[in-house]
Tab-separated table of N, CA, C and O in Angstrom:
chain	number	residue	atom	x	y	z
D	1	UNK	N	67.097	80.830	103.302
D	1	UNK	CA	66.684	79.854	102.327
D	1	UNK	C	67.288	80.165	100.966
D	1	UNK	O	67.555	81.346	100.745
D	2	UNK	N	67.537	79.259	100.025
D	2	UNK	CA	67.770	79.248	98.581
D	2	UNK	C	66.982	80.073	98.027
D	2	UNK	O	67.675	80.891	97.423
D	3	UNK	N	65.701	80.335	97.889
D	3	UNK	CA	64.561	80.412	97.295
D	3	UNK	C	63.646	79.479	96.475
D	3	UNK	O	62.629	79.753	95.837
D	4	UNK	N	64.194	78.458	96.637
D	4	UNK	CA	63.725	77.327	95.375
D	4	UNK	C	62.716	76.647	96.183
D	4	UNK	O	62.821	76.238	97.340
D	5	UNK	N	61.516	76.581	95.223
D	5	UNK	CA	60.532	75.988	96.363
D	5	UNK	C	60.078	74.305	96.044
D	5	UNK	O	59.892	73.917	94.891
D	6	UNK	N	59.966	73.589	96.994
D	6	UNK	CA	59.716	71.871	96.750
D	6	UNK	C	58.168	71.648	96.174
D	6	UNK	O	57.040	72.048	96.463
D	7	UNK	N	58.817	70.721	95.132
D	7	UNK	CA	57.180	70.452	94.367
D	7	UNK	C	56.766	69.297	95.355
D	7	UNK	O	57.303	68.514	96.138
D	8	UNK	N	55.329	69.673	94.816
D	8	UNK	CA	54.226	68.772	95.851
D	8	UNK	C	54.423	67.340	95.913
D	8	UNK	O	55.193	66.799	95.120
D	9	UNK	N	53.911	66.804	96.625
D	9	UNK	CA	54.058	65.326	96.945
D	9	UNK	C	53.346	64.615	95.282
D	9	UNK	O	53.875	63.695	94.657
D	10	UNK	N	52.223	65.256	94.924
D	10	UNK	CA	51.862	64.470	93.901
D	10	UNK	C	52.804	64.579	92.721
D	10	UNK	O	52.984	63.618	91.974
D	11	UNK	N	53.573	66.063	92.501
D	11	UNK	CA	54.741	66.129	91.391
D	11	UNK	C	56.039	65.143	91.296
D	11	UNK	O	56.831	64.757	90.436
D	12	UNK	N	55.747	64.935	92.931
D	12	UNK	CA	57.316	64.423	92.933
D	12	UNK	C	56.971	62.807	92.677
D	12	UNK	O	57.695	62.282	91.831
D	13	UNK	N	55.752	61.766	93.425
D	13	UNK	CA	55.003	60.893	92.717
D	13	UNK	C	55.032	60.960	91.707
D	13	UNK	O	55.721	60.023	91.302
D	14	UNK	N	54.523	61.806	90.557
D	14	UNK	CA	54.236	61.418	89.160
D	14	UNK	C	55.836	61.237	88.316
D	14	UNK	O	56.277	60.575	87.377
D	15	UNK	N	56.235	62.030	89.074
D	15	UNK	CA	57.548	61.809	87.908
D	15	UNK	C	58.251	60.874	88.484
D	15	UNK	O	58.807	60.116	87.689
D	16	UNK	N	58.455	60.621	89.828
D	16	UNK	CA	58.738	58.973	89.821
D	16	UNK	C	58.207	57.618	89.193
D	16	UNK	O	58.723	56.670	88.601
D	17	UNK	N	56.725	58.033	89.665
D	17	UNK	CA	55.979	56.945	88.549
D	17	UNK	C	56.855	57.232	86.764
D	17	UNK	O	57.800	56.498	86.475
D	18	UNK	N	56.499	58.066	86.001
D	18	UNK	CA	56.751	58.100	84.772
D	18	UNK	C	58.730	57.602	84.624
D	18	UNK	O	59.232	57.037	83.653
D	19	UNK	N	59.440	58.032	85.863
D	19	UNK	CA	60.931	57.164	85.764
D	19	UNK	C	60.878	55.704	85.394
D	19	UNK	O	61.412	55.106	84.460
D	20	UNK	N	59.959	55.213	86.538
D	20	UNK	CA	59.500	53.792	86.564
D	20	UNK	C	59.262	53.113	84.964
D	20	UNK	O	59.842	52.205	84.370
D	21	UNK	N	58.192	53.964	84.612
D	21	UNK	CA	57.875	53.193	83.081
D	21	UNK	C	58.583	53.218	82.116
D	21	UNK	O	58.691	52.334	81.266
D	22	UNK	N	59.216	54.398	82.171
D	22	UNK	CA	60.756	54.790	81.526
D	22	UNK	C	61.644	53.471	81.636
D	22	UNK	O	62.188	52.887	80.699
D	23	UNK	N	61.677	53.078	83.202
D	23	UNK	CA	62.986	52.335	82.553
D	23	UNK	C	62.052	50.933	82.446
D	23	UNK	O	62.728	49.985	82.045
D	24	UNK	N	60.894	50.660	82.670
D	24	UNK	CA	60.061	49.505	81.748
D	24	UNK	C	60.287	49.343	80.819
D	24	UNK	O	60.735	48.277	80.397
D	25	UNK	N	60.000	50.612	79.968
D	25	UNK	CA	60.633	49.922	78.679
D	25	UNK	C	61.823	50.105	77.886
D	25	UNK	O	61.951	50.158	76.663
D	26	UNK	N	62.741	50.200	78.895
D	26	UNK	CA	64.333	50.326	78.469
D	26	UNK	C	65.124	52.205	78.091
D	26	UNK	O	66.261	52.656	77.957
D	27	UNK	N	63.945	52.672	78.060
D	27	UNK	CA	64.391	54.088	77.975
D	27	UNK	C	65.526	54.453	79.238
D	27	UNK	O	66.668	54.845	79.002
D	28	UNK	N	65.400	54.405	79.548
D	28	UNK	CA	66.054	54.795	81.212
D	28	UNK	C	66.690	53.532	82.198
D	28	UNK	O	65.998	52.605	82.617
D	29	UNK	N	67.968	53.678	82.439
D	29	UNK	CA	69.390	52.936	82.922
D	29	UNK	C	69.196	53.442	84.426
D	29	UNK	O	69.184	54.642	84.699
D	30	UNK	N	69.062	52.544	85.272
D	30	UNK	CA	69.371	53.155	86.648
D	30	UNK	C	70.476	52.563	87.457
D	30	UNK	O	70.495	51.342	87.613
D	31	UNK	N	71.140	53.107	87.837
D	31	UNK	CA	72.839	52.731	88.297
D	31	UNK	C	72.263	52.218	89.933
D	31	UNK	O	71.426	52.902	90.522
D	32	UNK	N	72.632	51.396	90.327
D	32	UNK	CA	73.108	50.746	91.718
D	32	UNK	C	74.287	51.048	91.907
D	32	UNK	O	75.040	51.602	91.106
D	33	UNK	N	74.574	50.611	93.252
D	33	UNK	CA	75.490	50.763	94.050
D	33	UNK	C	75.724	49.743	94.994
D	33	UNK	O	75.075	48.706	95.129
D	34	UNK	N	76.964	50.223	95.803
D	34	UNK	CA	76.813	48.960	97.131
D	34	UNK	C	76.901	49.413	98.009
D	34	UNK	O	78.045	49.412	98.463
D	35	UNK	N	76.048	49.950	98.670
D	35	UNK	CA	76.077	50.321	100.411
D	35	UNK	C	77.523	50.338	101.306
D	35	UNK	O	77.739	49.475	102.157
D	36	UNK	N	78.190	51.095	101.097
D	36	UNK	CA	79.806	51.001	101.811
D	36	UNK	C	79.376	50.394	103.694
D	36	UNK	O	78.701	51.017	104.513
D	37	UNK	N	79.982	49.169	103.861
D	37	UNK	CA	80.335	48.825	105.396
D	37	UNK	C	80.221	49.846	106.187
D	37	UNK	O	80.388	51.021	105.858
D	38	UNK	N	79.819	49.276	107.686
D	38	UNK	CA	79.676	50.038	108.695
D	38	UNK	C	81.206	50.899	109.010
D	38	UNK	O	82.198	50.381	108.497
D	39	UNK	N	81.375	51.911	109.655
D	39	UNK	CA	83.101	51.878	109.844
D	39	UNK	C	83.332	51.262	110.939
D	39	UNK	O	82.526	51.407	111.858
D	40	UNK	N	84.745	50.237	111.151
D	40	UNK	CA	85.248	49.818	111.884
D	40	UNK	C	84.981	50.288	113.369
D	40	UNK	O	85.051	51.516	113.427
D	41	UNK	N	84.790	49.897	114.185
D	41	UNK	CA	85.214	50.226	115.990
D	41	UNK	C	85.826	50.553	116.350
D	41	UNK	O	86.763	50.544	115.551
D	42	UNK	N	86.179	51.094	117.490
D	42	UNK	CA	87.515	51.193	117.741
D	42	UNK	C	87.493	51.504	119.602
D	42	UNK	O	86.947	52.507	120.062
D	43	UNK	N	88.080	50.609	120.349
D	43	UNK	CA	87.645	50.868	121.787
D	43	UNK	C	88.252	52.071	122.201
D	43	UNK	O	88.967	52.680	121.404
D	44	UNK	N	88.050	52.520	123.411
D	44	UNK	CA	89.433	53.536	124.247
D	44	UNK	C	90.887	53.327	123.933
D	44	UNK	O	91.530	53.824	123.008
D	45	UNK	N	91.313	52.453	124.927
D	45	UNK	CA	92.418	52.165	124.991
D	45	UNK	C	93.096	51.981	123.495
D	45	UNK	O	94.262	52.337	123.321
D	46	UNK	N	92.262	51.372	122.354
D	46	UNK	CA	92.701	51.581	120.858
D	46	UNK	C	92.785	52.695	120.352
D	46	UNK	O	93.524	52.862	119.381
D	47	UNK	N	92.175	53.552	120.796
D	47	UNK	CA	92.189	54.855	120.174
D	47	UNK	C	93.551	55.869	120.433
D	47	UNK	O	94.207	56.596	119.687
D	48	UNK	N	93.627	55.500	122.007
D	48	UNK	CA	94.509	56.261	122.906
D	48	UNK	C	96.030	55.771	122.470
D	48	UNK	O	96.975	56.549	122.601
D	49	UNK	N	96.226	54.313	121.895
D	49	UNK	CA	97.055	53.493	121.333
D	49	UNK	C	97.245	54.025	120.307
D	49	UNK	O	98.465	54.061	120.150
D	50	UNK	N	96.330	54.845	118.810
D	50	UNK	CA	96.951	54.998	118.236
D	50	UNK	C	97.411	56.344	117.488
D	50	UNK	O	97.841	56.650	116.376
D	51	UNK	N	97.009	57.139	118.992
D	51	UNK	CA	97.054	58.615	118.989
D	51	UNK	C	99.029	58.651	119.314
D	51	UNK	O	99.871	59.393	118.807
D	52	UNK	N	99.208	57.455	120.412
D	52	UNK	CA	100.526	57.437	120.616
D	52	UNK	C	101.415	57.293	119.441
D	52	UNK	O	102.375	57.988	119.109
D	53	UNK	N	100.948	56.350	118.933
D	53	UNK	CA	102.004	55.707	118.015
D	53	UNK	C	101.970	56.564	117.041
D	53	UNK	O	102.957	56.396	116.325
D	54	UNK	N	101.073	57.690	116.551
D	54	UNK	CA	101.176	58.924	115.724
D	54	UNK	C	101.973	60.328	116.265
D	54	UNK	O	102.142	61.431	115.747
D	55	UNK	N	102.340	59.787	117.450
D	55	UNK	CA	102.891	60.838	118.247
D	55	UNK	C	102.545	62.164	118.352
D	55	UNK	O	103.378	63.021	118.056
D	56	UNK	N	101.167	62.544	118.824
D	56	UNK	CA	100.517	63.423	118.464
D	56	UNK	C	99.795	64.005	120.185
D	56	UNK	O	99.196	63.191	120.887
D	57	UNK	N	99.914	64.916	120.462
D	57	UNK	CA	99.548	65.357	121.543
D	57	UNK	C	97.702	65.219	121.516
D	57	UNK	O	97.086	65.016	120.470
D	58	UNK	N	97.074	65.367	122.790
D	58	UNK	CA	95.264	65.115	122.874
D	58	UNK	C	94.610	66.403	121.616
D	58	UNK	O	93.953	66.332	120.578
D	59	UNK	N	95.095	67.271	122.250
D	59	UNK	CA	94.505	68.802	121.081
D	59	UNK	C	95.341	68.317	119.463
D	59	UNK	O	94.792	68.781	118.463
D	60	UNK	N	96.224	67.695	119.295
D	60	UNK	CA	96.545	68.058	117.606
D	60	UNK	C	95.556	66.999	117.036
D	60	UNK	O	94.831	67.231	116.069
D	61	UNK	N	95.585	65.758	117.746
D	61	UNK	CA	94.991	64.847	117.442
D	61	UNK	C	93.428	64.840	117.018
D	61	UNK	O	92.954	64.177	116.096
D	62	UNK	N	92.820	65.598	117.765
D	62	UNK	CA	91.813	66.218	118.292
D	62	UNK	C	91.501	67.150	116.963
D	62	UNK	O	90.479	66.985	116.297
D	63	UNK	N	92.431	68.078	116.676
D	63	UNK	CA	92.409	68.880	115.726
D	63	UNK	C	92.141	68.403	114.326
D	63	UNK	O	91.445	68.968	113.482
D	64	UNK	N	92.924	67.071	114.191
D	64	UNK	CA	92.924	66.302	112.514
D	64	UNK	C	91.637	66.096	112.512
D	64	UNK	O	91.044	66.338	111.461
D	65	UNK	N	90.891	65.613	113.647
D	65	UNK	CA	89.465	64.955	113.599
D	65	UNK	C	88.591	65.759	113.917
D	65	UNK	O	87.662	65.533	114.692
D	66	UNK	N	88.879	67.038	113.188
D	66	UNK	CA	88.086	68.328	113.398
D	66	UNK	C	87.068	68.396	114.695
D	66	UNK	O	86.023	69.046	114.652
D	67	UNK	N	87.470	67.690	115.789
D	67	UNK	CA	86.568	67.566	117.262
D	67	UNK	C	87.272	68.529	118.444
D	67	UNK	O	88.445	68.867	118.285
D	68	UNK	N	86.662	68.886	119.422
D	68	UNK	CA	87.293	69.395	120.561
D	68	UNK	C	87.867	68.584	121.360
D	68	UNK	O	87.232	67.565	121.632
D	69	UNK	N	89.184	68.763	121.962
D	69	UNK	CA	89.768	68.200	122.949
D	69	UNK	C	89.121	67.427	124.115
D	69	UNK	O	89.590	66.573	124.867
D	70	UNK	N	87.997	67.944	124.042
D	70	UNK	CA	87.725	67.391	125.695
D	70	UNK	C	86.577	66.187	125.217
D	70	UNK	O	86.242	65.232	125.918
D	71	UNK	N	85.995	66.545	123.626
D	71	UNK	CA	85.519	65.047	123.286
D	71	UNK	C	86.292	63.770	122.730
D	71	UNK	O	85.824	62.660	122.472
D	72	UNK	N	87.599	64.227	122.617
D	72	UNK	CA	88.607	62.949	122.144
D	72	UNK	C	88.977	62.650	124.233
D	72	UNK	O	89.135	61.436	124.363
D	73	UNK	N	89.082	63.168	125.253
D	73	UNK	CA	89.265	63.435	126.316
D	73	UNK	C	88.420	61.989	126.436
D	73	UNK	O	88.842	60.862	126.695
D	74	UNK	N	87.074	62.459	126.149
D	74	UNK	CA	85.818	61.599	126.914
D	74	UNK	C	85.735	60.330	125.883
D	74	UNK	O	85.127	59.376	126.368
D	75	UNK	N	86.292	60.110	124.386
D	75	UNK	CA	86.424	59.006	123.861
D	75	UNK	C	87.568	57.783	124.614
D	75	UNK	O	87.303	56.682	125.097
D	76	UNK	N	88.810	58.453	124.484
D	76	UNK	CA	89.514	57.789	125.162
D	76	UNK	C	89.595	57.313	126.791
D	76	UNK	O	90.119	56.253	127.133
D	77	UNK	N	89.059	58.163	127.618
D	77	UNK	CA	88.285	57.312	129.043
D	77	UNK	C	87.111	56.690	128.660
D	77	UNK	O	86.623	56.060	129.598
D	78	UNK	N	86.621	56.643	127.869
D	78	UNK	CA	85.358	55.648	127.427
D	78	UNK	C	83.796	55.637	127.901
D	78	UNK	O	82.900	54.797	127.825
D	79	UNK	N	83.919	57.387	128.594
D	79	UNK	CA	82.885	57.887	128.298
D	79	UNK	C	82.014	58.055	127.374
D	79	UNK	O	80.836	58.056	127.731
D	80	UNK	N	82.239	58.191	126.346
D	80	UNK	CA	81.474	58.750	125.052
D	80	UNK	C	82.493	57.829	124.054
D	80	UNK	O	83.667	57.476	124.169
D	81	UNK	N	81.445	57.615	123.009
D	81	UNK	CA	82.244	56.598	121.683
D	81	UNK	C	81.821	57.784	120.502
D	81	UNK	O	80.833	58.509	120.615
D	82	UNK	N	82.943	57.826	119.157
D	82	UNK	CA	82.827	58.676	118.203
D	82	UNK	C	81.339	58.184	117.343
D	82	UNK	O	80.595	57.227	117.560
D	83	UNK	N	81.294	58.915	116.637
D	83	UNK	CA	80.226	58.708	115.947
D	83	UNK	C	80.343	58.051	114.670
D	83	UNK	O	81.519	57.735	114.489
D	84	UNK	N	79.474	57.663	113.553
D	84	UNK	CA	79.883	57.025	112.804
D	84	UNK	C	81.001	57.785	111.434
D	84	UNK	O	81.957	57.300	110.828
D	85	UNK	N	80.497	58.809	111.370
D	85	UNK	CA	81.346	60.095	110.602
D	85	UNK	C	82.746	60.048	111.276
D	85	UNK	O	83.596	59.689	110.461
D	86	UNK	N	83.180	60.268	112.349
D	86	UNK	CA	84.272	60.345	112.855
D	86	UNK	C	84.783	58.589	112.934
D	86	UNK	O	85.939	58.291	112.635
D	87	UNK	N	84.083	57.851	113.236
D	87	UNK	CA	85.206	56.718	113.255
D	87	UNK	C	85.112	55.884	111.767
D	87	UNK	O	85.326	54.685	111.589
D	88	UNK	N	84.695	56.981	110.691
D	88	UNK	CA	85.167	56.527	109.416
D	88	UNK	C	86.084	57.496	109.069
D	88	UNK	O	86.380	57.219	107.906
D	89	UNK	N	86.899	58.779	109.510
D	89	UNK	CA	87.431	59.272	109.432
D	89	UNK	C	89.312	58.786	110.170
D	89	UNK	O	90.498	58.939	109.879
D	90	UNK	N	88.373	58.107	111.319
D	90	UNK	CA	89.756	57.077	112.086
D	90	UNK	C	90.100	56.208	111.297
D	90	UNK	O	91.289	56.196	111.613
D	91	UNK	N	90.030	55.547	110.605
D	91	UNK	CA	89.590	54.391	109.847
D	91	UNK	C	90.597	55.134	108.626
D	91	UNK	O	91.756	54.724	108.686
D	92	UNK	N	90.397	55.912	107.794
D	92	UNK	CA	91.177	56.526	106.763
D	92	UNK	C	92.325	57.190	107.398
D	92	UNK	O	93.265	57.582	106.706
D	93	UNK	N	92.307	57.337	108.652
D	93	UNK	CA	94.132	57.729	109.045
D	93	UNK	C	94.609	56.733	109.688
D	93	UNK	O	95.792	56.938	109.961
D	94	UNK	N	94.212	55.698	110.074
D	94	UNK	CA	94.629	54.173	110.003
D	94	UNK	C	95.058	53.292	109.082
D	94	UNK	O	95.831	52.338	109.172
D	95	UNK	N	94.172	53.951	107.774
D	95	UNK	CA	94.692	53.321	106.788
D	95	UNK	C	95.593	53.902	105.948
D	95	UNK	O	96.505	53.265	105.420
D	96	UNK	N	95.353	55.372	105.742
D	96	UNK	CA	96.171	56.363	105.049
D	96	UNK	C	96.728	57.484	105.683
D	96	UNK	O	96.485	58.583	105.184
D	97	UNK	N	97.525	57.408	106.826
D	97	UNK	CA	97.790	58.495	107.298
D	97	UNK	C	98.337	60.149	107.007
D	97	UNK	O	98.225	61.328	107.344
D	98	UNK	N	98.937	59.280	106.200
D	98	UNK	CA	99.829	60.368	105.297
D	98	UNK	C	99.127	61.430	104.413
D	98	UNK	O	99.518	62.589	104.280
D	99	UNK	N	97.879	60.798	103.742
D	99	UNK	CA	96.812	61.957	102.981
D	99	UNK	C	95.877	62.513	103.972
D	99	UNK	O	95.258	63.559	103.774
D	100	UNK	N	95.778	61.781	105.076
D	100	UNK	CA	95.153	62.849	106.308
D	100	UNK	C	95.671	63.554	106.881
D	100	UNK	O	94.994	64.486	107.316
D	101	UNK	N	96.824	63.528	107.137
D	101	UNK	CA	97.883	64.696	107.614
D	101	UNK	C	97.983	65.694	106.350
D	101	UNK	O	97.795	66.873	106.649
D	102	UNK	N	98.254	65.423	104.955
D	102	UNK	CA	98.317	66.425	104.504
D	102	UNK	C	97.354	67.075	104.317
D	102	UNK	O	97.556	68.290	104.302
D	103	UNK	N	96.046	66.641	104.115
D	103	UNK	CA	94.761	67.437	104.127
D	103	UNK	C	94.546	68.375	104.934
D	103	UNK	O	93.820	69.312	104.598
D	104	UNK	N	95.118	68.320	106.135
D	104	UNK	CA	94.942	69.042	107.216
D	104	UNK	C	96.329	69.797	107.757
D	104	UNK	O	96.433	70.438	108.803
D	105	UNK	N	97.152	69.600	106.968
D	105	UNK	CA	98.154	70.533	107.482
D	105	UNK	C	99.893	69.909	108.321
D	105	UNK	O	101.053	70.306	108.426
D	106	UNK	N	99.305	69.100	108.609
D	106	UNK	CA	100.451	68.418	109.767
D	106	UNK	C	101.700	67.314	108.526
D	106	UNK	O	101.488	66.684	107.489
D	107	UNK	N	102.841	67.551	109.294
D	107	UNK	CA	103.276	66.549	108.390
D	107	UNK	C	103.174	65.202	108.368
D	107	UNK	O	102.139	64.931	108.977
D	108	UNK	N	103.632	64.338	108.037
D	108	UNK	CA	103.135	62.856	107.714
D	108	UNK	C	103.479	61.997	108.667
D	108	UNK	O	104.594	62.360	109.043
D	109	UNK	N	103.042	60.765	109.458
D	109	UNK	CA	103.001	60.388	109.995
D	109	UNK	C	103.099	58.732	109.476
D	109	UNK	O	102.582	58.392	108.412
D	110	UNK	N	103.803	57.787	110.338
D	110	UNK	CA	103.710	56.495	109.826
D	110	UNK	C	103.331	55.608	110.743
D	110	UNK	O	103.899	55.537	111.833
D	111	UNK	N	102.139	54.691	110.336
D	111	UNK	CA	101.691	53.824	111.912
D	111	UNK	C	102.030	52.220	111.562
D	111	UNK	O	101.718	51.633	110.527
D	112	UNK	N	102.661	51.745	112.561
D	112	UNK	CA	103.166	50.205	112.096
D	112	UNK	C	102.288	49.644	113.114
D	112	UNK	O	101.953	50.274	114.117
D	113	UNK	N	101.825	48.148	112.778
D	113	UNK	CA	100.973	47.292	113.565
D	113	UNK	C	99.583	48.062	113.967
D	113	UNK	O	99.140	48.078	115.116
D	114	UNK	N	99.055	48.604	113.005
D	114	UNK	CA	97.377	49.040	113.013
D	114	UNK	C	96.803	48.343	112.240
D	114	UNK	O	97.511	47.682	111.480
D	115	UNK	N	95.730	48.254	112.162
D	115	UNK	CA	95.276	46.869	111.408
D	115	UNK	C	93.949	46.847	111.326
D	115	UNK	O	93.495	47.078	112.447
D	116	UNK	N	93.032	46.665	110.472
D	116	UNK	CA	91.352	46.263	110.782
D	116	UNK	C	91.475	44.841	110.720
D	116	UNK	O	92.311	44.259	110.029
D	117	UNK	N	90.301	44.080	111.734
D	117	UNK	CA	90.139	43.202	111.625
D	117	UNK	C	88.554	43.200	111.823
D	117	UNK	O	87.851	44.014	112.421
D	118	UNK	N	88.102	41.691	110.934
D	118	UNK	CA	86.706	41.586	110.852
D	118	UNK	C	86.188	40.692	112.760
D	118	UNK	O	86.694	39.777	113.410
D	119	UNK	N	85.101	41.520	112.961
D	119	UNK	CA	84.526	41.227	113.820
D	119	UNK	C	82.757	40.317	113.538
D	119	UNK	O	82.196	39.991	112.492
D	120	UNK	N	82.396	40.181	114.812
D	120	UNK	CA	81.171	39.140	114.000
D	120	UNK	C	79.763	39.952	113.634
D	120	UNK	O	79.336	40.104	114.778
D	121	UNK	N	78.960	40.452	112.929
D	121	UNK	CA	77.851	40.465	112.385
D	121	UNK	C	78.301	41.601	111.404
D	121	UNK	O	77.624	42.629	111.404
D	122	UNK	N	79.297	41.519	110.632
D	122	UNK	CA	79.710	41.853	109.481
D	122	UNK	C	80.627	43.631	109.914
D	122	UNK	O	80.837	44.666	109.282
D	123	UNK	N	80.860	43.246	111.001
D	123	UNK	CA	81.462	44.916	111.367
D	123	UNK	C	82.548	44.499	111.483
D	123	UNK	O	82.680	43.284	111.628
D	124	UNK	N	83.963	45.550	111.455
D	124	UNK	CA	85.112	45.444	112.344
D	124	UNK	C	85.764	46.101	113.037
D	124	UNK	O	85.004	46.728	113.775
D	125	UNK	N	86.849	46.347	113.251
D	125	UNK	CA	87.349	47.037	114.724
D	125	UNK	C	89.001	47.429	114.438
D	125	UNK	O	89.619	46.645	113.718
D	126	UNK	N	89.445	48.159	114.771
D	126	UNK	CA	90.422	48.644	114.468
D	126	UNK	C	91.450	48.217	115.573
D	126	UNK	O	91.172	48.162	116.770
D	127	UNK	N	92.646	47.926	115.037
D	127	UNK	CA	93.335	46.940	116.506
D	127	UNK	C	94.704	47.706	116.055
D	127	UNK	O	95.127	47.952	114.925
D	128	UNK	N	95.281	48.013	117.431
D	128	UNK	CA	96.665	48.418	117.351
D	128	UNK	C	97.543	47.529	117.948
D	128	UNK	O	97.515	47.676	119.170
D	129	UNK	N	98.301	46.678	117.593
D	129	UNK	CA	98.968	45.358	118.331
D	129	UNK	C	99.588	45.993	119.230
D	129	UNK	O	99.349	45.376	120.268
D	130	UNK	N	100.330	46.973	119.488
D	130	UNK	CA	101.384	47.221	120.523
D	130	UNK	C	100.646	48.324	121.759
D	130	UNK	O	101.097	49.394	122.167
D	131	UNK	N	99.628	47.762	122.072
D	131	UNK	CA	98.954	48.403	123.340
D	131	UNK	C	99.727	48.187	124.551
D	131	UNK	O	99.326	48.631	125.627
Protein backbone atom coordinates (compact mmCIF):
# COMPACT_ATOMS: atom_id res chain seq x y z
CA UNK A 1 0.00 0.00 0.00
CA UNK A 2 0.90 3.83 -0.36
CA UNK A 3 0.12 4.50 3.14
CA UNK A 4 -2.41 7.17 2.50
CA UNK A 5 -5.56 6.40 4.07
CA UNK A 6 -9.32 7.16 2.32
CA UNK A 7 -11.49 9.67 4.08
CA UNK A 8 -14.85 8.54 5.15
CA UNK A 9 -17.83 8.47 3.10
CA UNK A 10 -19.24 11.48 5.06
CA UNK A 11 -15.74 13.59 4.26
CA UNK A 12 -15.81 12.78 0.91
CA UNK A 13 -19.89 13.85 0.81
CA UNK A 14 -19.27 17.05 2.52
CA UNK A 15 -16.73 18.35 0.38
CA UNK A 16 -18.58 17.42 -2.59
CA UNK A 17 -21.57 19.03 -1.24
CA UNK A 18 -19.49 22.36 -0.36
CA UNK A 19 -17.89 21.96 -4.44
CA UNK A 20 -21.52 22.07 -5.37
CA UNK A 21 -22.30 25.46 -3.63
CA UNK A 22 -19.03 26.68 -4.68
CA UNK A 23 -19.79 26.56 -8.06
CA UNK A 24 -23.59 27.94 -7.14
CA UNK A 25 -22.34 30.79 -6.68
CA UNK A 26 -19.76 31.13 -9.35
CA UNK A 27 -16.71 30.52 -7.17
CA UNK A 28 -15.78 27.34 -8.82
CA UNK A 29 -15.54 26.46 -12.91
CA UNK A 30 -16.10 22.84 -13.61
CA UNK A 31 -14.66 21.62 -16.98
CA UNK A 32 -16.69 18.94 -19.08
CA UNK A 33 -15.69 16.86 -21.49
CA UNK A 34 -16.88 14.53 -24.25
CA UNK A 35 -16.90 10.95 -23.64
CA UNK A 36 -14.40 9.67 -26.54
CA UNK A 37 -16.45 6.90 -28.99
CA UNK A 38 -16.54 3.36 -28.52
CA UNK A 39 -13.27 1.96 -30.48
CA UNK A 40 -13.97 0.75 -33.80
CA UNK A 41 -14.46 -3.29 -34.47
CA UNK A 42 -12.66 -5.09 -36.15
CA UNK A 43 -13.61 -8.85 -37.35
CA UNK A 44 -10.93 -11.85 -37.82
CA UNK A 45 -10.34 -11.97 -41.14
CA UNK A 46 -9.84 -7.83 -40.76
CA UNK A 47 -7.47 -8.15 -38.36
CA UNK A 48 -5.51 -11.01 -40.03
CA UNK A 49 -5.83 -8.54 -43.26
CA UNK A 50 -4.13 -6.02 -41.64
CA UNK A 51 -1.41 -7.78 -39.86
CA UNK A 52 -0.54 -8.76 -43.65
CA UNK A 53 -0.50 -5.68 -45.21
CA UNK A 54 1.94 -4.47 -42.23
CA UNK A 55 3.97 -7.32 -43.09
CA UNK A 56 4.51 -8.43 -39.80
CA UNK A 57 4.84 -11.99 -38.63
CA UNK A 58 1.82 -13.48 -35.65
CA UNK A 59 4.57 -12.88 -32.58
CA UNK A 60 5.88 -9.20 -33.84
CA UNK A 61 2.48 -8.23 -34.37
CA UNK A 62 1.48 -9.65 -31.26
CA UNK A 63 4.39 -7.92 -29.66
CA UNK A 64 3.31 -4.08 -30.80
CA UNK A 65 -0.02 -4.96 -29.04
CA UNK A 66 1.81 -5.83 -26.00
CA UNK A 67 -0.44 -9.40 -26.09
CA UNK A 68 0.79 -13.03 -26.38
CA UNK A 69 0.89 -14.80 -29.56
CA UNK A 70 -1.49 -17.33 -29.01
CA UNK A 71 -4.17 -14.50 -28.03
CA UNK A 72 -3.72 -12.60 -31.41
CA UNK A 73 -3.75 -16.69 -32.60
CA UNK A 74 -7.36 -16.96 -31.02
CA UNK A 75 -8.43 -13.26 -32.27
CA UNK A 76 -7.76 -13.94 -35.71
CA UNK A 77 -9.61 -17.60 -35.87
CA UNK A 78 -12.35 -15.77 -34.11
CA UNK A 79 -12.27 -17.41 -31.08
CA UNK A 80 -11.83 -14.65 -28.74
CA UNK A 81 -12.39 -10.76 -29.80
CA UNK A 82 -9.76 -8.00 -28.32
CA UNK A 83 -10.87 -6.03 -25.72
CA UNK A 84 -11.78 -2.56 -25.69
CA UNK A 85 -8.10 -1.24 -24.63
CA UNK A 86 -6.58 -3.27 -27.33
CA UNK A 87 -8.90 -2.55 -30.20
CA UNK A 88 -8.34 1.17 -29.41
CA UNK A 89 -4.85 0.52 -29.68
CA UNK A 90 -5.67 -1.23 -33.36
CA UNK A 91 -7.42 1.67 -34.23
CA UNK A 92 -4.22 4.11 -33.60
CA UNK A 93 -1.95 1.78 -35.79
CA UNK A 94 -4.59 1.92 -38.40
CA UNK A 95 -4.60 5.24 -38.21
CA UNK A 96 -1.02 6.13 -37.28
CA UNK A 97 1.18 3.48 -37.88
CA UNK A 98 4.24 4.99 -38.00
CA UNK A 99 4.10 6.54 -34.19
CA UNK A 100 3.16 2.99 -33.11
CA UNK A 101 5.99 1.40 -34.54
CA UNK A 102 8.18 3.90 -33.22
CA UNK A 103 6.90 3.73 -29.73
CA UNK A 104 7.67 0.33 -29.67
CA UNK A 105 10.70 -0.14 -31.45
CA UNK A 106 10.01 -1.56 -34.98
CA UNK A 107 10.52 0.48 -37.97
CA UNK A 108 7.70 2.18 -39.78
CA UNK A 109 5.27 0.70 -41.57
CA UNK A 110 2.70 2.03 -44.29
CA UNK A 111 -0.98 0.67 -44.65
CA UNK A 112 -2.94 1.64 -47.90
CA UNK A 113 -6.80 0.92 -48.12
CA UNK A 114 -7.50 0.71 -44.15
CA UNK A 115 -10.14 2.72 -43.33
CA UNK A 116 -12.85 3.23 -40.41
CA UNK A 117 -16.11 3.23 -41.35
CA UNK A 118 -19.28 4.20 -39.35
CA UNK A 119 -21.44 1.32 -38.48
CA UNK A 120 -25.11 1.53 -37.03
CA UNK A 121 -25.77 2.46 -33.28
CA UNK A 122 -23.02 4.96 -33.32
CA UNK A 123 -19.95 2.40 -33.42
CA UNK A 124 -17.53 1.56 -36.25
CA UNK A 125 -15.41 -1.02 -37.67
CA UNK A 126 -12.26 -1.03 -39.16
CA UNK A 127 -12.22 -2.30 -42.90
CA UNK A 128 -9.24 -3.31 -44.91
CA UNK A 129 -10.41 -3.21 -48.68
CA UNK A 130 -7.93 -5.68 -50.05
CA UNK A 131 -9.02 -8.87 -48.08
Amino acid sequence: MNGTTRKSLFERLQKGLQESVAHCRGELTLKTVEVPEDPPQIDAATLAALRHQAAMSQSVFAGLLSVSTKTLQSWEQGTRHPSDAALRLIQLFTQHPEIVCRSVGLPPVTLAGVSIKPMNRGRSQIVVEDL
